[in-house]
Amino acid sequence: MQRPEAGSVVVGVDTHKEVHVAAVVDHDGNLLDESSFPTTRQGYRMLERWAESFGPICRVGIECSGSYGSGLMRHLLKSGIEVLEVTYPDKSVRHKRGKDDFIDAEMAAEAAFTGNRTVTPKTRDGMVEALRMLHKTRQTAVRSRRIALQMINGQIVSAPEELRDQLRGMTRMQLIRHLVATRPDKTAFRTPDGAARISLKHLAKRYVELDDEVSELDDAIAAILADLAPKLTALPCVGPQTASQLMITVGDNPGRIKSEASFAMLCGVAPIPVSTGMKPRHRLNRGGDRAANSAIHIIAVGRLRTDERTRAFVDRKMSEGHTKTEAIRCLKRYIAREVYYVIKEQNRSINSA
């Protein structure tokens, strides 16, 4: 990390929902001042002017740049100021120094000054951010749809025998269509049979509404991926949801990930050495973005089922003495490399267009 020039300052910001707390350090790392500002556009301008009163801003370290700090980050980037995302400090440091908003802002400024505990944040200003919003909304709709179906099945199990006999043996969609088409007596809610029929009708309607919502979101996601990542979705066993998650993990500024090894570490598929004595070996990485790790795992499982080359690769690794888990770990590492270079090529093509 480049040392700030003489006269310039580095800012650290501890973000919250209603108020941001900022601290300024000079080019030698000495604390100059601390203050708090509202989380509004006017507050962002006030924070910038306050920091500039001590000298030119070299860079700003922000905690939670993807949530509470996203508005401030976008404002600073538009002003041409370098922004770093500051990760949480080590527990031992927190234990020694204590915790309040001003201490957190000071530690964020120190981290931005030294470059420790910092990463380049996602800009969140392009189609990937739109994709993230749609993808997250779809996830909650799918989850709610599954809960509605579970409740339908649970209600049927405990329903009166006459009603249960009518619904037994139906497939899922036959059951949903039948329940939506029923017209229960709305005045019979005081009896178990009437209440069961009313609740099943409502649950089935909820399921259908959520199913329509998922389909609508799938169309929007597919349209974005067709513009943003056609080469990624063309890879074997890479579906719209896995492609969406991988693009979300990379963000709108994939240049922040400097190498395929960094991308593998970000996705939690980089091998962790656990060698001892004369026996070298590696284990699975439990860190990184677990949603991206899950997406790569889904791709690996799909290829194991359908791709001969993938099966041959895993068989060769197992013949070399690896367990199946270790062989799949190696496979996921290769998939991460393939995905990284496809995304990098796509970004180059988009920027040159």
Coordinates of C-alpha atoms in Angstrom, one line a residue:
M1 CA 0.0 0.0 0.0
Q2 CA 1.4 3.4 -1.1
R3 CA 2.2 5.7 1.8
P4 CA 0.2 8.9 1.9
E5 CA 2.0 12.0 0.6
A6 CA 3.0 14.7 3.0
G7 CA 0.0 16.9 3.8
S8 CA -2.6 14.3 2.7
V9 CA -4.9 12.5 5.1
V10 CA -6.5 9.1 5.4
V11 CA -10.1 8.7 6.7
G12 CA -11.7 5.7 8.5
V13 CA -15.5 5.4 8.8
D14 CA -17.6 3.2 11.1
T15 CA -21.0 2.9 9.4
H16 CA -24.4 2.6 10.9
K17 CA -28.0 2.9 9.7
E18 CA -28.6 6.5 10.8
V19 CA -25.1 7.9 11.6
H20 CA -21.6 7.4 10.3
V21 CA -18.6 8.0 12.6
A22 CA -15.4 9.1 10.9
A23 CA -11.8 9.6 12.0
V24 CA -8.9 11.3 10.2
V25 CA -5.2 10.5 10.4
D26 CA -2.4 12.4 8.8
H27 CA 0.4 11.1 6.5
D28 CA 2.3 9.9 9.6
G29 CA -0.7 8.0 11.0
N30 CA -1.4 10.4 13.8
L31 CA -5.1 10.9 14.7
L32 CA -6.3 14.5 13.9
D33 CA -10.0 14.5 14.6
E34 CA -13.2 12.5 14.9
S35 CA -16.8 13.4 14.1
S36 CA -20.2 11.9 13.2
F37 CA -22.5 12.6 10.3
P38 CA -26.0 11.6 9.2
T39 CA -26.5 9.0 6.5
T40 CA -27.9 11.3 4.0
R41 CA -26.6 12.9 0.8
Q42 CA -26.0 16.1 2.7
G43 CA -24.3 14.1 5.4
Y44 CA -22.0 12.5 2.9
R45 CA -21.0 16.0 1.5
M46 CA -20.4 17.3 5.0
L47 CA -18.1 14.3 5.8
E48 CA -16.1 14.9 2.6
R49 CA -15.7 18.6 3.3
W50 CA -14.8 18.0 6.9
A51 CA -12.1 15.5 5.9
E52 CA -10.7 17.8 3.1
S53 CA -10.4 20.6 5.7
F54 CA -7.3 18.7 7.1
G55 CA -5.8 18.2 3.6
P56 CA -6.3 16.3 0.4
I57 CA -7.9 12.9 0.9
C58 CA -5.6 10.0 0.0
R59 CA -8.1 7.2 0.6
V60 CA -11.0 6.3 2.8
G61 CA -11.5 3.0 4.6
I62 CA -15.2 2.0 5.2
E63 CA -16.7 -0.8 7.2
C64 CA -19.7 -2.6 5.7
S65 CA -19.4 -0.9 2.3
G66 CA -21.9 -3.4 0.9
S67 CA -24.7 -2.4 3.4
Y68 CA -24.7 0.6 5.7
G69 CA -21.7 2.2 3.9
S70 CA -22.9 1.6 0.3
G71 CA -24.3 5.1 -0.1
L72 CA -21.2 6.8 1.2
M73 CA -19.0 4.6 -0.9
R74 CA -20.9 5.5 -4.1
H75 CA -20.7 9.2 -3.2
L76 CA -16.9 9.1 -2.6
L77 CA -16.3 7.1 -5.8
K78 CA -18.2 9.7 -7.8
S79 CA -15.9 12.3 -6.2
G80 CA -12.8 10.4 -7.5
I81 CA -11.7 9.3 -4.0
E82 CA -10.1 5.9 -3.5
V83 CA -12.3 3.7 -1.2
L84 CA -11.2 0.5 0.6
E85 CA -13.5 -1.9 2.5
V86 CA -12.2 -2.5 6.0
T87 CA -12.7 -5.9 7.5
Y88 CA -13.4 -6.5 11.2
P89 CA -10.3 -6.4 13.5
D90 CA -8.9 -9.4 15.2
K91 CA -10.6 -10.4 18.4
S92 CA -7.4 -9.9 20.5
V93 CA -7.1 -6.3 19.2
R94 CA -10.8 -5.7 20.0
H95 CA -10.2 -7.1 23.5
K96 CA -7.2 -4.9 24.2
R97 CA -8.7 -1.6 22.8
G98 CA -12.3 -2.0 23.7
K99 CA -15.2 -1.0 21.4
D100 CA -17.2 2.1 20.6
D101 CA -17.9 3.9 17.4
F102 CA -15.0 6.3 17.6
I103 CA -12.5 3.5 18.4
D104 CA -13.9 1.5 15.4
A105 CA -13.5 4.6 13.2
E106 CA -9.9 5.0 14.4
M107 CA -9.1 1.4 13.6
A108 CA -10.7 1.7 10.2
A109 CA -8.5 4.8 9.5
E110 CA -5.4 2.8 10.7
A111 CA -6.3 -0.1 8.5
A112 CA -6.7 2.2 5.4
F113 CA -3.4 3.9 6.3
T114 CA -1.4 0.6 6.5
G115 CA -3.4 -1.4 3.9
N116 CA -4.0 -4.2 6.5
R117 CA -7.5 -5.7 6.7
T118 CA -8.6 -4.0 3.5
V119 CA -10.0 -5.1 0.2
T120 CA -11.2 -3.3 -2.9
P121 CA -15.0 -3.1 -2.5
K122 CA -17.6 -3.9 -5.2
T123 CA -18.7 -0.7 -6.9
R124 CA -22.4 -1.8 -6.9
D125 CA -23.3 0.5 -9.8
G126 CA -24.0 -1.8 -12.8
M127 CA -26.0 -4.8 -14.0
V128 CA -24.4 -7.1 -11.5
E129 CA -26.0 -5.1 -8.7
A130 CA -29.3 -5.4 -10.4
L131 CA -28.7 -9.1 -10.8
R132 CA -28.0 -9.4 -7.1
M133 CA -31.2 -7.7 -6.1
L134 CA -33.3 -10.0 -8.4
H135 CA -31.3 -13.1 -7.3
K136 CA -31.9 -12.4 -3.6
T137 CA -35.6 -11.7 -4.1
R138 CA -35.9 -15.0 -6.0
Q139 CA -34.2 -16.9 -3.2
T140 CA -36.7 -15.6 -0.7
A141 CA -39.6 -16.4 -3.0
V142 CA -38.3 -20.0 -3.5
R143 CA -37.9 -20.4 0.2
S144 CA -41.4 -19.1 0.9
R145 CA -42.9 -21.4 -1.8
R146 CA -41.2 -24.4 -0.2
I147 CA -42.6 -23.4 3.2
A148 CA -46.1 -23.1 1.7
L149 CA -45.8 -26.6 0.2
Q150 CA -44.6 -28.0 3.5
M151 CA -47.5 -26.4 5.4
I152 CA -49.9 -27.9 2.8
N153 CA -48.5 -31.4 3.4
G154 CA -48.5 -30.9 7.2
Q155 CA -52.1 -29.7 7.2
I156 CA -53.2 -32.7 5.1
V157 CA -51.5 -35.1 7.5
S158 CA -53.5 -33.7 10.5
A159 CA -56.7 -33.0 8.6
P160 CA -60.0 -34.9 9.2
E161 CA -60.1 -38.3 7.6
E162 CA -62.7 -37.4 5.0
L163 CA -60.7 -34.5 3.7
R164 CA -57.4 -36.4 3.9
D165 CA -58.9 -39.3 1.8
Q166 CA -59.9 -36.9 -0.9
L167 CA -56.4 -35.5 -1.3
R168 CA -54.4 -38.6 -0.8
G169 CA -52.5 -40.0 -3.9
M170 CA -52.4 -36.7 -5.8
T171 CA -49.1 -35.4 -7.3
R172 CA -47.9 -32.0 -6.1
M173 CA -49.4 -30.0 -9.0
Q174 CA -52.6 -32.0 -9.0
L175 CA -53.0 -31.2 -5.4
I176 CA -52.2 -27.5 -5.8
R177 CA -54.7 -27.1 -8.8
H178 CA -57.4 -29.0 -6.9
L179 CA -57.0 -26.9 -3.7
V180 CA -57.0 -23.6 -5.7
A181 CA -60.2 -24.7 -7.5
T182 CA -62.0 -25.6 -4.3
R183 CA -64.6 -23.2 -2.8
P184 CA -64.7 -23.9 0.9
D185 CA -67.5 -22.6 3.1
K186 CA -66.0 -19.4 4.6
T187 CA -68.5 -19.5 7.5
A188 CA -67.4 -22.9 8.6
F189 CA -64.1 -21.7 10.1
R190 CA -65.2 -22.8 13.6
T191 CA -65.0 -26.5 12.7
P192 CA -61.7 -28.4 12.1
D193 CA -62.9 -29.6 8.7
G194 CA -63.9 -26.1 7.6
A195 CA -60.8 -24.5 8.9
A196 CA -58.6 -27.1 7.2
R197 CA -60.3 -26.5 3.8
I198 CA -60.0 -22.7 4.2
S199 CA -56.3 -22.8 5.2
L200 CA -55.4 -25.3 2.4
K201 CA -57.1 -23.0 -0.1
H202 CA -55.1 -20.0 1.0
L203 CA -51.8 -21.9 1.1
A204 CA -52.4 -23.2 -2.4
K205 CA -53.1 -19.7 -3.7
R206 CA -50.0 -18.5 -1.9
Y207 CA -48.0 -21.3 -3.6
V208 CA -49.3 -20.4 -7.1
E209 CA -48.6 -16.6 -6.5
L210 CA -45.0 -17.4 -5.4
D211 CA -44.5 -19.8 -8.3
D212 CA -45.6 -17.0 -10.7
E213 CA -43.2 -14.6 -8.9
V214 CA -40.3 -17.0 -9.3
S215 CA -41.0 -17.4 -13.0
E216 CA -41.1 -13.7 -13.6
L217 CA -37.8 -13.2 -11.7
D218 CA -36.2 -16.1 -13.7
D219 CA -37.1 -14.3 -17.0
A220 CA -35.5 -11.0 -15.7
I221 CA -32.4 -12.9 -14.5
A222 CA -32.0 -14.8 -17.8
A223 CA -32.3 -11.5 -19.7
I224 CA -29.5 -9.9 -17.7
L225 CA -27.3 -13.0 -18.0
A226 CA -27.8 -13.0 -21.8
D227 CA -26.3 -9.5 -21.9
L228 CA -23.8 -9.8 -19.1
A229 CA -22.5 -13.4 -19.1
P230 CA -23.4 -15.5 -22.2
K231 CA -20.1 -17.3 -22.2
L232 CA -20.4 -18.2 -18.5
T233 CA -23.9 -19.8 -18.9
A234 CA -22.6 -21.6 -22.0
L235 CA -20.1 -23.6 -19.8
P236 CA -21.2 -27.2 -19.0
C237 CA -23.6 -27.5 -16.0
V238 CA -23.6 -23.7 -15.3
G239 CA -27.2 -22.8 -14.9
P240 CA -28.7 -19.3 -14.4
Q241 CA -28.7 -19.4 -10.6
T242 CA -25.1 -20.6 -10.3
A243 CA -24.0 -18.1 -12.9
S244 CA -25.8 -15.4 -11.1
Q245 CA -24.1 -16.2 -7.8
L246 CA -20.7 -16.3 -9.4
M247 CA -21.2 -12.9 -11.1
I248 CA -22.5 -11.5 -7.8
T249 CA -19.4 -12.7 -6.0
V250 CA -17.2 -11.0 -8.6
G251 CA -19.2 -7.8 -8.7
D252 CA -19.4 -5.0 -11.2
N253 CA -15.7 -4.4 -11.1
P254 CA -14.0 -7.8 -11.6
G255 CA -10.6 -6.1 -11.9
R256 CA -10.5 -6.0 -8.1
I257 CA -9.7 -9.7 -8.2
K258 CA -6.1 -9.8 -9.4
S259 CA -5.6 -13.5 -10.2
E260 CA -7.4 -16.8 -10.5
A261 CA -5.8 -17.8 -7.3
S262 CA -7.4 -14.8 -5.5
F263 CA -10.8 -15.8 -7.1
A264 CA -10.3 -19.4 -5.8
M265 CA -9.6 -18.1 -2.3
L266 CA -12.6 -15.8 -2.5
C267 CA -14.8 -18.8 -3.5
G268 CA -13.4 -21.0 -0.7
V269 CA -11.9 -23.6 -3.1
A270 CA -8.2 -22.8 -2.7
P271 CA -6.5 -25.8 -1.0
I272 CA -5.3 -25.3 2.6
P273 CA -2.0 -27.1 3.4
V274 CA -2.2 -29.5 6.4
S275 CA 1.0 -31.4 5.8
T276 CA 2.8 -33.1 8.6
G277 CA 6.1 -34.9 8.6
M278 CA 6.7 -36.6 5.3
K279 CA 3.1 -36.7 4.3
P280 CA 2.0 -33.6 2.2
R281 CA -1.7 -33.1 1.9
H282 CA -4.3 -30.4 1.7
R283 CA -7.8 -29.9 3.1
L284 CA -11.0 -28.1 2.1
N285 CA -11.1 -24.4 2.6
R286 CA -13.9 -23.4 5.1
G287 CA -13.6 -19.7 4.4
G288 CA -14.5 -17.5 1.5
D289 CA -17.9 -16.7 0.0
R290 CA -19.9 -19.8 0.9
A291 CA -22.7 -19.1 -1.6
A292 CA -20.0 -19.0 -4.4
N293 CA -18.5 -22.2 -3.0
S294 CA -22.0 -23.8 -3.1
A295 CA -22.4 -22.7 -6.8
I296 CA -19.1 -24.2 -7.8
H297 CA -19.9 -27.4 -5.9
I298 CA -23.2 -27.7 -7.8
I299 CA -21.3 -27.3 -11.1
A300 CA -18.9 -30.0 -9.9
V301 CA -21.7 -32.4 -9.0
G302 CA -23.4 -31.8 -12.3
R303 CA -20.3 -32.5 -14.3
L304 CA -19.6 -35.7 -12.3
R305 CA -23.0 -37.0 -13.4
T306 CA -22.9 -35.9 -17.0
D307 CA -19.3 -35.3 -18.2
E308 CA -16.9 -38.2 -19.1
R309 CA -13.8 -36.0 -18.9
T310 CA -14.7 -34.9 -15.3
R311 CA -15.3 -38.5 -14.2
A312 CA -12.0 -39.5 -15.8
F313 CA -10.2 -36.6 -13.9
V314 CA -11.7 -37.7 -10.5
D315 CA -10.9 -41.4 -11.2
R316 CA -7.3 -40.4 -12.0
K317 CA -7.0 -38.4 -8.8
M318 CA -8.3 -41.3 -6.8
S319 CA -5.9 -43.7 -8.4
E320 CA -3.1 -41.4 -7.3
G321 CA -4.1 -41.9 -3.7
H322 CA -6.5 -39.0 -3.1
T323 CA -9.8 -39.7 -1.4
K324 CA -13.0 -38.8 -3.3
T325 CA -13.4 -35.7 -1.2
E326 CA -9.9 -34.6 -2.1
A327 CA -10.5 -35.3 -5.8
I328 CA -13.6 -33.2 -5.8
R329 CA -11.7 -30.4 -4.0
C330 CA -9.2 -30.5 -6.9
L331 CA -12.1 -30.5 -9.4
K332 CA -13.6 -27.4 -7.8
R333 CA -10.3 -25.6 -7.9
Y334 CA -10.1 -26.2 -11.7
I335 CA -13.7 -25.1 -12.2
A336 CA -12.8 -21.8 -10.3
R337 CA -9.9 -21.3 -12.7
E338 CA -12.1 -21.8 -15.7
V339 CA -14.9 -19.5 -14.4
Y340 CA -12.4 -16.8 -13.6
Y341 CA -10.9 -16.6 -17.1
V342 CA -14.3 -16.7 -18.7
I343 CA -15.5 -13.8 -16.5
K344 CA -12.3 -11.9 -17.2
E345 CA -12.7 -12.4 -21.0
Q346 CA -16.3 -11.3 -20.8
N347 CA -15.4 -8.1 -18.9
R348 CA -12.7 -7.3 -21.5
S349 CA -15.2 -7.7 -24.3
I350 CA -17.8 -5.5 -22.6
N351 CA -15.3 -2.8 -21.9
S352 CA -14.0 -2.8 -25.5
A353 CA -17.5 -2.7 -27.0

